[in-house]
Amino acid sequence: MSKKHARLSPSSADRWTSCTASPAAQDGIPNSNSDASRMGTVCHQIAEECLLDDSKSPADFIGRKLVFWRHDESGSSGCDWSETFETMVNGSYDGGLLVVEAEVEVTEDMVAAVATGVAFVREQHMFLGGKMLIEQRVPVGQFTGEDDAFGSADVILLGDTWISVIDFKFGRKRVHASKLAAPQRVDFITGAVLPEQRGPNLQMACYALGAVHANDVFGEITTVTMTIVQPFLGFTDSYTCSIDELRATEKFLATKAGEVETNPVFSPSFDNCLFCLAKGNCDAQARKVLTTVFDMFDDHSGVLKQPGVPSLGSQYALVHFVEQWAKDVVVATGAALAAGEPV
């Protein structure tokens, strides 16, 4: 199976809305899978097949192998179960041109995690009712401005006036279905303590907007629920909002998508750079690191400046960003040398 993803993809929405120059910086850089991402793909594939066919159980997949391949001549890539891949190779006139990048064998831990996620979805469907859609390609071009742009929603439950979007995450970093929009604060006029305000996780909002666009033909949806399921962590988080709040998020996404094309601005940070394909060879990332470090010193003496030195806490907040930059530079340099490029 081979899939096309949007340039302004839902999974990178936090980055391209914050660092609007990152999509252009990544153009032309091939995306390579990691062991962790491949494991997640395998788990998603098992969940998809089990939810589409109740007769299948995650345990049925123990020991099977998912083959990740690429076809250099066409530039396509994908993954298939080993038995299907062998059929592709043997039955295609150019099957020999398929290059195997990796094979991932299904383990008991993976099966247990998928079983938890599948059970949650089935319980939700039984409780909420509605129509269940699995691995749906949902349009996102209506707010990103891209032609034929789609994301892939793991699970959509569709009711008469509500829609629920569920996303599996098989990593081990906790992810929430909402994000902080405004911290708790004190009203300077009344003195009242105002609670923090939250908004939808932008990736989930993209999926929800696509699901609404594709399925709410008559504009009857009033409530949207977005749920993230993380089986390896035993963690599930949901965020429910009105369709009006979701539409407000859509306007924000559309505005940022416009800035990507007309006024792109770099905004390097630990989170923005972590999965960016340009990391380690990005002038903006390097400039922020070097400015952060060397602005604390006099130009010639190498002695720390006394006035204006940031607090210890402020310095500590940048440690992970600087450390990650150093690792990114090492990886990018190695890749360039391996490709015969000057460094």
mmCIF file of C-alpha atoms in Angstrom, residues 3-307:
data_model
loop_
_atom_site.group_PDB
_atom_site.id
_atom_site.type_symbol
_atom_site.label_atom_id
_atom_site.label_comp_id
_atom_site.label_asym_id
_atom_site.label_seq_id
_atom_site.Cartn_x
_atom_site.Cartn_y
_atom_site.Cartn_z
ATOM 1 C CA LYS A 3 -0.097 6.651 0.424
ATOM 2 C CA LYS A 4 0.237 10.314 -0.545
ATOM 3 C CA HIS A 5 0.319 12.857 2.248
ATOM 4 C CA ALA A 6 -0.355 16.579 2.254
ATOM 5 C CA ARG A 7 2.610 18.962 2.318
ATOM 6 C CA LEU A 8 0.889 20.827 5.155
ATOM 7 C CA SER A 9 -0.018 17.605 6.873
ATOM 8 C CA PRO A 10 -2.187 17.207 9.971
ATOM 9 C CA SER A 11 0.628 15.384 11.789
ATOM 10 C CA SER A 12 2.935 18.391 11.403
ATOM 11 C CA ALA A 13 0.287 21.077 11.981
ATOM 12 C CA ASP A 14 1.859 22.257 15.235
ATOM 13 C CA ARG A 15 5.118 22.864 13.386
ATOM 14 C CA TRP A 16 3.912 24.543 10.181
ATOM 15 C CA THR A 17 1.566 26.847 12.089
ATOM 16 C CA SER A 18 4.426 27.899 14.378
ATOM 17 C CA CYS A 19 7.439 27.752 12.035
ATOM 18 C CA THR A 20 5.774 28.763 8.783
ATOM 19 C CA ALA A 21 9.084 28.562 6.885
ATOM 20 C CA SER A 22 9.601 24.874 7.694
ATOM 21 C CA PRO A 23 7.585 23.416 4.756
ATOM 22 C CA ALA A 24 9.761 25.211 2.196
ATOM 23 C CA ALA A 25 12.907 24.289 4.135
ATOM 24 C CA GLN A 26 11.933 20.618 3.900
ATOM 25 C CA ASP A 27 11.070 20.628 0.203
ATOM 26 C CA GLY A 28 13.197 18.116 -1.685
ATOM 27 C CA ILE A 29 14.436 16.355 1.466
ATOM 28 C CA PRO A 30 13.355 12.698 1.479
ATOM 29 C CA ASN A 31 11.561 11.467 4.568
ATOM 30 C CA SER A 32 13.087 8.348 6.099
ATOM 31 C CA ASN A 33 11.330 6.002 8.490
ATOM 32 C CA SER A 34 12.716 5.177 11.905
ATOM 33 C CA ASP A 35 12.323 1.928 13.832
ATOM 34 C CA ALA A 36 9.754 3.644 16.059
ATOM 35 C CA SER A 37 7.695 4.969 13.149
ATOM 36 C CA ARG A 38 7.728 1.567 11.440
ATOM 37 C CA MET A 39 6.539 -0.113 14.620
ATOM 38 C CA GLY A 40 3.690 2.402 14.800
ATOM 39 C CA THR A 41 2.783 1.693 11.184
ATOM 40 C CA VAL A 42 2.595 -2.036 11.898
ATOM 41 C CA CYS A 43 0.327 -1.453 14.897
ATOM 42 C CA HIS A 44 -1.922 0.846 12.867
ATOM 43 C CA GLN A 45 -2.166 -1.753 10.104
ATOM 44 C CA ILE A 46 -3.222 -4.494 12.524
ATOM 45 C CA ALA A 47 -5.797 -2.218 14.165
ATOM 46 C CA GLU A 48 -7.220 -1.245 10.782
ATOM 47 C CA GLU A 49 -7.639 -4.834 9.639
ATOM 48 C CA CYS A 50 -9.222 -5.942 12.922
ATOM 49 C CA LEU A 51 -11.691 -3.043 13.005
ATOM 50 C CA LEU A 52 -12.694 -3.656 9.400
ATOM 51 C CA ASP A 53 -13.190 -7.378 10.011
ATOM 52 C CA ASP A 54 -14.594 -8.511 13.370
ATOM 53 C CA SER A 55 -13.454 -12.062 12.674
ATOM 54 C CA LYS A 56 -9.823 -10.945 12.954
ATOM 55 C CA SER A 57 -8.007 -10.684 16.265
ATOM 56 C CA PRO A 58 -4.709 -8.862 16.913
ATOM 57 C CA ALA A 59 -3.324 -12.167 18.216
ATOM 58 C CA ASP A 60 -3.707 -13.602 14.703
ATOM 59 C CA PHE A 61 -0.831 -11.366 13.569
ATOM 60 C CA ILE A 62 1.889 -12.546 15.980
ATOM 61 C CA GLY A 63 4.985 -13.509 14.022
ATOM 62 C CA ARG A 64 3.852 -11.956 10.728
ATOM 63 C CA LYS A 65 6.187 -9.468 9.052
ATOM 64 C CA LEU A 66 5.392 -6.140 7.439
ATOM 65 C CA VAL A 67 7.813 -5.290 4.621
ATOM 66 C CA PHE A 68 8.704 -1.639 4.022
ATOM 67 C CA TRP A 69 9.741 -1.084 0.413
ATOM 68 C CA ARG A 70 10.540 1.598 -2.108
ATOM 69 C CA HIS A 71 10.592 1.733 -5.905
ATOM 70 C CA ASP A 72 13.379 4.100 -6.911
ATOM 71 C CA GLU A 73 12.394 4.385 -10.569
ATOM 72 C CA SER A 74 8.911 5.727 -9.789
ATOM 73 C CA GLY A 75 9.765 7.302 -6.452
ATOM 74 C CA SER A 76 6.980 5.381 -4.730
ATOM 75 C CA SER A 77 7.171 3.553 -1.427
ATOM 76 C CA GLY A 78 4.930 1.596 0.871
ATOM 77 C CA CYS A 79 4.553 -1.431 3.081
ATOM 78 C CA ASP A 80 2.831 -4.799 2.764
ATOM 79 C CA TRP A 81 2.653 -8.074 4.634
ATOM 80 C CA SER A 82 5.491 -10.360 3.552
ATOM 81 C CA GLU A 83 3.238 -12.796 1.702
ATOM 82 C CA THR A 84 1.660 -9.946 -0.277
ATOM 83 C CA PHE A 85 5.056 -8.450 -0.986
ATOM 84 C CA GLU A 86 6.349 -11.734 -2.369
ATOM 85 C CA THR A 87 3.337 -11.871 -4.694
ATOM 86 C CA MET A 88 4.068 -8.319 -5.842
ATOM 87 C CA VAL A 89 7.682 -9.168 -6.619
ATOM 88 C CA ASN A 90 6.900 -12.422 -8.400
ATOM 89 C CA GLY A 91 3.905 -11.108 -10.304
ATOM 90 C CA SER A 92 5.305 -7.801 -11.528
ATOM 91 C CA TYR A 93 7.567 -7.392 -14.524
ATOM 92 C CA ASP A 94 9.657 -4.862 -12.611
ATOM 93 C CA GLY A 95 9.229 -6.416 -9.172
ATOM 94 C CA GLY A 96 12.959 -6.874 -8.953
ATOM 95 C CA LEU A 97 13.344 -3.103 -8.737
ATOM 96 C CA LEU A 98 11.548 -3.022 -5.387
ATOM 97 C CA VAL A 99 14.025 -2.324 -2.602
ATOM 98 C CA VAL A 100 13.327 -3.672 0.886
ATOM 99 C CA GLU A 101 14.140 -1.020 3.475
ATOM 100 C CA ALA A 102 13.091 -3.008 6.541
ATOM 101 C CA GLU A 103 10.984 -5.874 7.828
ATOM 102 C CA VAL A 104 9.169 -5.591 11.149
ATOM 103 C CA GLU A 105 7.930 -8.712 12.902
ATOM 104 C CA VAL A 106 4.810 -8.486 15.038
ATOM 105 C CA THR A 107 5.543 -9.119 18.723
ATOM 106 C CA GLU A 108 3.322 -9.984 21.668
ATOM 107 C CA ASP A 109 3.783 -6.474 23.115
ATOM 108 C CA MET A 110 2.573 -4.922 19.889
ATOM 109 C CA VAL A 111 -0.425 -7.253 19.763
ATOM 110 C CA ALA A 112 -1.363 -6.446 23.370
ATOM 111 C CA ALA A 113 -1.204 -2.706 22.651
ATOM 112 C CA VAL A 114 -3.312 -2.991 19.515
ATOM 113 C CA ALA A 115 -5.859 -5.176 21.315
ATOM 114 C CA THR A 116 -6.313 -2.421 23.903
ATOM 115 C CA GLY A 117 -6.888 0.205 21.222
ATOM 116 C CA VAL A 118 -9.269 -1.967 19.208
ATOM 117 C CA ALA A 119 -11.294 -2.822 22.328
ATOM 118 C CA PHE A 120 -11.617 0.887 23.174
ATOM 119 C CA VAL A 121 -12.939 1.742 19.721
ATOM 120 C CA ARG A 122 -15.436 -1.111 19.749
ATOM 121 C CA GLU A 123 -16.686 -0.077 23.187
ATOM 122 C CA GLN A 124 -17.080 3.522 22.048
ATOM 123 C CA HIS A 125 -18.991 2.424 18.977
ATOM 124 C CA MET A 126 -21.261 0.201 21.062
ATOM 125 C CA PHE A 127 -21.893 3.016 23.551
ATOM 126 C CA LEU A 128 -22.293 5.933 21.141
ATOM 127 C CA GLY A 129 -23.757 4.168 18.122
ATOM 128 C CA GLY A 130 -23.522 5.883 14.766
ATOM 129 C CA LYS A 131 -21.587 4.824 11.702
ATOM 130 C CA MET A 132 -17.957 3.704 12.108
ATOM 131 C CA LEU A 133 -15.434 4.594 9.412
ATOM 132 C CA ILE A 134 -11.897 3.175 9.514
ATOM 133 C CA GLU A 135 -8.719 4.688 7.999
ATOM 134 C CA GLN A 136 -10.578 7.332 6.072
ATOM 135 C CA ARG A 137 -8.765 9.771 3.798
ATOM 136 C CA VAL A 138 -10.168 13.117 4.860
ATOM 137 C CA PRO A 139 -9.695 16.331 2.841
ATOM 138 C CA VAL A 140 -7.625 19.149 4.346
ATOM 139 C CA GLY A 141 -7.040 21.278 1.259
ATOM 140 C CA GLN A 142 -10.082 23.413 2.069
ATOM 141 C CA PHE A 143 -8.006 25.165 4.753
ATOM 142 C CA THR A 144 -4.406 24.452 3.661
ATOM 143 C CA GLY A 145 -4.980 25.657 0.108
ATOM 144 C CA GLU A 146 -3.411 22.537 -1.414
ATOM 145 C CA ASP A 147 -5.077 20.715 -4.273
ATOM 146 C CA ASP A 148 -6.077 17.126 -3.542
ATOM 147 C CA ALA A 149 -4.585 17.252 -0.021
ATOM 148 C CA PHE A 150 -5.667 14.590 2.442
ATOM 149 C CA GLY A 151 -4.918 13.299 5.893
ATOM 150 C CA SER A 152 -5.740 9.844 7.218
ATOM 151 C CA ALA A 153 -8.082 9.524 10.209
ATOM 152 C CA ASP A 154 -7.772 6.243 12.111
ATOM 153 C CA VAL A 155 -11.392 6.061 13.264
ATOM 154 C CA ILE A 156 -14.457 8.255 12.690
ATOM 155 C CA LEU A 157 -17.730 7.664 14.510
ATOM 156 C CA LEU A 158 -20.521 9.583 12.802
ATOM 157 C CA GLY A 159 -23.840 10.369 14.451
ATOM 158 C CA ASP A 160 -26.763 12.563 13.407
ATOM 159 C CA THR A 161 -25.512 15.743 15.095
ATOM 160 C CA TRP A 162 -22.113 14.692 16.410
ATOM 161 C CA ILE A 163 -18.860 13.322 15.167
ATOM 162 C CA SER A 164 -16.084 11.567 17.079
ATOM 163 C CA VAL A 165 -12.542 11.222 15.733
ATOM 164 C CA ILE A 166 -10.187 8.711 17.385
ATOM 165 C CA ASP A 167 -6.447 8.576 16.756
ATOM 166 C CA PHE A 168 -4.079 5.810 17.848
ATOM 167 C CA LYS A 169 -0.600 6.800 18.955
ATOM 168 C CA PHE A 170 1.769 3.926 19.626
ATOM 169 C CA GLY A 171 4.668 6.040 20.858
ATOM 170 C CA ARG A 172 5.648 6.493 24.482
ATOM 171 C CA LYS A 173 5.481 10.275 24.766
ATOM 172 C CA ARG A 174 2.181 11.428 26.246
ATOM 173 C CA VAL A 175 0.026 13.428 23.845
ATOM 174 C CA HIS A 176 -3.138 15.320 24.765
ATOM 175 C CA ALA A 177 -6.261 15.860 22.680
ATOM 176 C CA SER A 178 -6.209 19.546 23.596
ATOM 177 C CA LYS A 179 -3.556 22.227 23.910
ATOM 178 C CA LEU A 180 -3.158 25.248 26.143
ATOM 179 C CA ALA A 181 -4.633 28.358 24.500
ATOM 180 C CA ALA A 182 -4.324 30.742 27.460
ATOM 181 C CA PRO A 183 -2.880 30.069 30.949
ATOM 182 C CA GLN A 184 -4.694 30.715 34.208
ATOM 183 C CA ARG A 185 -4.565 34.439 34.887
ATOM 184 C CA VAL A 186 -6.006 37.220 37.035
ATOM 185 C CA ASP A 187 -8.433 39.739 35.550
ATOM 186 C CA PHE A 188 -6.694 43.073 36.179
ATOM 187 C CA ILE A 189 -10.057 44.846 36.553
ATOM 188 C CA THR A 190 -12.067 42.494 38.752
ATOM 189 C CA GLY A 191 -9.209 40.572 40.362
ATOM 190 C CA ALA A 192 -11.008 37.329 39.582
ATOM 191 C CA VAL A 193 -8.920 34.264 38.772
ATOM 192 C CA LEU A 194 -9.678 33.205 35.220
ATOM 193 C CA PRO A 195 -9.225 29.505 34.479
ATOM 194 C CA GLU A 196 -6.885 28.329 31.763
ATOM 195 C CA GLN A 197 -8.347 28.027 28.298
ATOM 196 C CA ARG A 198 -7.710 25.067 26.056
ATOM 197 C CA GLY A 199 -8.232 24.429 22.368
ATOM 198 C CA PRO A 200 -8.099 21.316 20.214
ATOM 199 C CA ASN A 201 -4.870 19.509 19.389
ATOM 200 C CA LEU A 202 -4.176 20.849 15.885
ATOM 201 C CA GLN A 203 -3.545 17.440 14.326
ATOM 202 C CA MET A 204 -6.844 16.179 15.701
ATOM 203 C CA ALA A 205 -8.588 19.382 14.592
ATOM 204 C CA CYS A 206 -7.358 18.758 11.030
ATOM 205 C CA TYR A 207 -8.792 15.251 11.053
ATOM 206 C CA ALA A 208 -12.059 16.460 12.567
ATOM 207 C CA LEU A 209 -12.404 19.274 10.028
ATOM 208 C CA GLY A 210 -11.738 16.826 7.211
ATOM 209 C CA ALA A 211 -14.251 14.370 8.620
ATOM 210 C CA VAL A 212 -16.902 17.076 8.940
ATOM 211 C CA HIS A 213 -16.189 18.375 5.436
ATOM 212 C CA ALA A 214 -16.514 14.890 3.949
ATOM 213 C CA ASN A 215 -19.553 13.702 5.890
ATOM 214 C CA ASP A 216 -21.638 16.658 7.102
ATOM 215 C CA VAL A 217 -23.365 17.434 3.815
ATOM 216 C CA PHE A 218 -26.303 19.304 5.360
ATOM 217 C CA GLY A 219 -24.478 21.104 8.166
ATOM 218 C CA GLU A 220 -26.139 19.149 10.977
ATOM 219 C CA ILE A 221 -23.045 18.472 13.105
ATOM 220 C CA THR A 222 -23.037 20.560 16.298
ATOM 221 C CA THR A 223 -20.577 18.704 18.537
ATOM 222 C CA VAL A 224 -17.137 17.274 17.839
ATOM 223 C CA THR A 225 -15.094 14.957 20.088
ATOM 224 C CA MET A 226 -11.426 14.218 19.475
ATOM 225 C CA THR A 227 -9.789 11.323 21.322
ATOM 226 C CA ILE A 228 -6.183 10.160 21.457
ATOM 227 C CA VAL A 229 -5.534 6.561 22.535
ATOM 228 C CA GLN A 230 -2.011 5.590 23.658
ATOM 229 C CA PRO A 231 -2.092 1.859 24.460
ATOM 230 C CA PHE A 232 1.573 1.504 25.474
ATOM 231 C CA LEU A 233 1.049 4.200 28.126
ATOM 232 C CA GLY A 234 -2.437 3.116 29.173
ATOM 233 C CA PHE A 235 -3.491 6.694 28.478
ATOM 234 C CA THR A 236 -6.583 8.073 26.749
ATOM 235 C CA ASP A 237 -7.498 11.744 26.429
ATOM 236 C CA SER A 238 -10.540 13.406 24.862
ATOM 237 C CA TYR A 239 -11.552 16.944 24.015
ATOM 238 C CA THR A 240 -15.092 17.950 23.048
ATOM 239 C CA CYS A 241 -15.998 21.255 21.467
ATOM 240 C CA SER A 242 -18.736 22.897 19.453
ATOM 241 C CA ILE A 243 -18.604 23.056 15.683
ATOM 242 C CA ASP A 244 -18.164 26.828 16.056
ATOM 243 C CA GLU A 245 -14.958 26.367 18.062
ATOM 244 C CA LEU A 246 -13.696 23.905 15.471
ATOM 245 C CA ARG A 247 -14.456 26.423 12.715
ATOM 246 C CA ALA A 248 -12.465 29.060 14.611
ATOM 247 C CA THR A 249 -9.517 26.656 14.619
ATOM 248 C CA GLU A 250 -10.036 26.165 10.878
ATOM 249 C CA LYS A 251 -9.660 29.919 10.330
ATOM 250 C CA PHE A 252 -6.419 29.875 12.313
ATOM 251 C CA LEU A 253 -5.091 26.976 10.235
ATOM 252 C CA ALA A 254 -6.085 28.716 6.990
ATOM 253 C CA THR A 255 -4.356 31.932 8.073
ATOM 254 C CA LYS A 256 -1.140 30.077 8.915
ATOM 255 C CA ALA A 257 -1.307 28.103 5.660
ATOM 256 C CA GLY A 258 -1.489 31.426 3.844
ATOM 257 C CA GLU A 259 1.573 32.661 5.728
ATOM 258 C CA VAL A 260 3.473 29.543 4.657
ATOM 259 C CA GLU A 261 3.089 30.708 1.056
ATOM 260 C CA THR A 262 3.238 34.502 1.406
ATOM 261 C CA ASN A 263 5.200 35.343 4.559
ATOM 262 C CA PRO A 264 7.127 32.327 5.856
ATOM 263 C CA VAL A 265 9.008 32.914 9.110
ATOM 264 C CA PHE A 266 11.422 30.576 10.887
ATOM 265 C CA SER A 267 10.677 29.848 14.538
ATOM 266 C CA PRO A 268 13.237 27.275 15.725
ATOM 267 C CA SER A 269 12.492 25.505 19.003
ATOM 268 C CA PHE A 270 12.962 22.042 20.457
ATOM 269 C CA ASP A 271 9.464 20.914 19.436
ATOM 270 C CA ASN A 272 9.481 22.602 16.019
ATOM 271 C CA CYS A 273 12.873 21.199 15.049
ATOM 272 C CA LEU A 274 12.540 17.715 16.543
ATOM 273 C CA PHE A 275 10.891 16.081 13.516
ATOM 274 C CA CYS A 276 11.724 18.683 10.874
ATOM 275 C CA LEU A 277 13.565 17.165 7.910
ATOM 276 C CA ALA A 278 15.794 20.258 7.626
ATOM 277 C CA LYS A 279 17.139 19.992 11.170
ATOM 278 C CA GLY A 280 20.903 19.931 11.545
ATOM 279 C CA ASN A 281 21.337 21.856 8.302
ATOM 280 C CA CYS A 282 19.072 24.807 9.024
ATOM 281 C CA ASP A 283 20.533 28.315 9.294
ATOM 282 C CA ALA A 284 17.729 29.500 11.578
ATOM 283 C CA GLN A 285 18.204 26.589 13.981
ATOM 284 C CA ALA A 286 21.988 27.082 14.083
ATOM 285 C CA ARG A 287 21.660 30.859 14.436
ATOM 286 C CA LYS A 288 19.383 30.536 17.452
ATOM 287 C CA VAL A 289 21.738 28.072 19.142
ATOM 288 C CA LEU A 290 24.854 30.142 18.506
ATOM 289 C CA THR A 291 23.125 33.360 19.526
ATOM 290 C CA THR A 292 21.849 31.689 22.686
ATOM 291 C CA VAL A 293 25.335 30.517 23.624
ATOM 292 C CA PHE A 294 27.638 33.288 22.468
ATOM 293 C CA ASP A 295 25.481 36.295 23.343
ATOM 294 C CA MET A 296 26.248 35.464 26.965
ATOM 295 C CA PHE A 297 29.957 36.184 26.419
ATOM 296 C CA ASP A 298 32.006 39.281 25.658
ATOM 297 C CA ASP A 299 33.136 39.376 22.029
ATOM 298 C CA HIS A 300 36.853 38.834 22.658
ATOM 299 C CA SER A 301 37.546 37.875 26.245
ATOM 300 C CA GLY A 302 35.297 34.838 26.450
ATOM 301 C CA VAL A 303 34.163 36.073 29.871
ATOM 302 C CA LEU A 304 30.515 35.831 30.804
ATOM 303 C CA LYS A 305 28.660 39.121 30.570
ATOM 304 C CA GLN A 306 27.347 40.134 33.958
ATOM 305 C CA PRO A 307 24.383 42.339 33.052
#
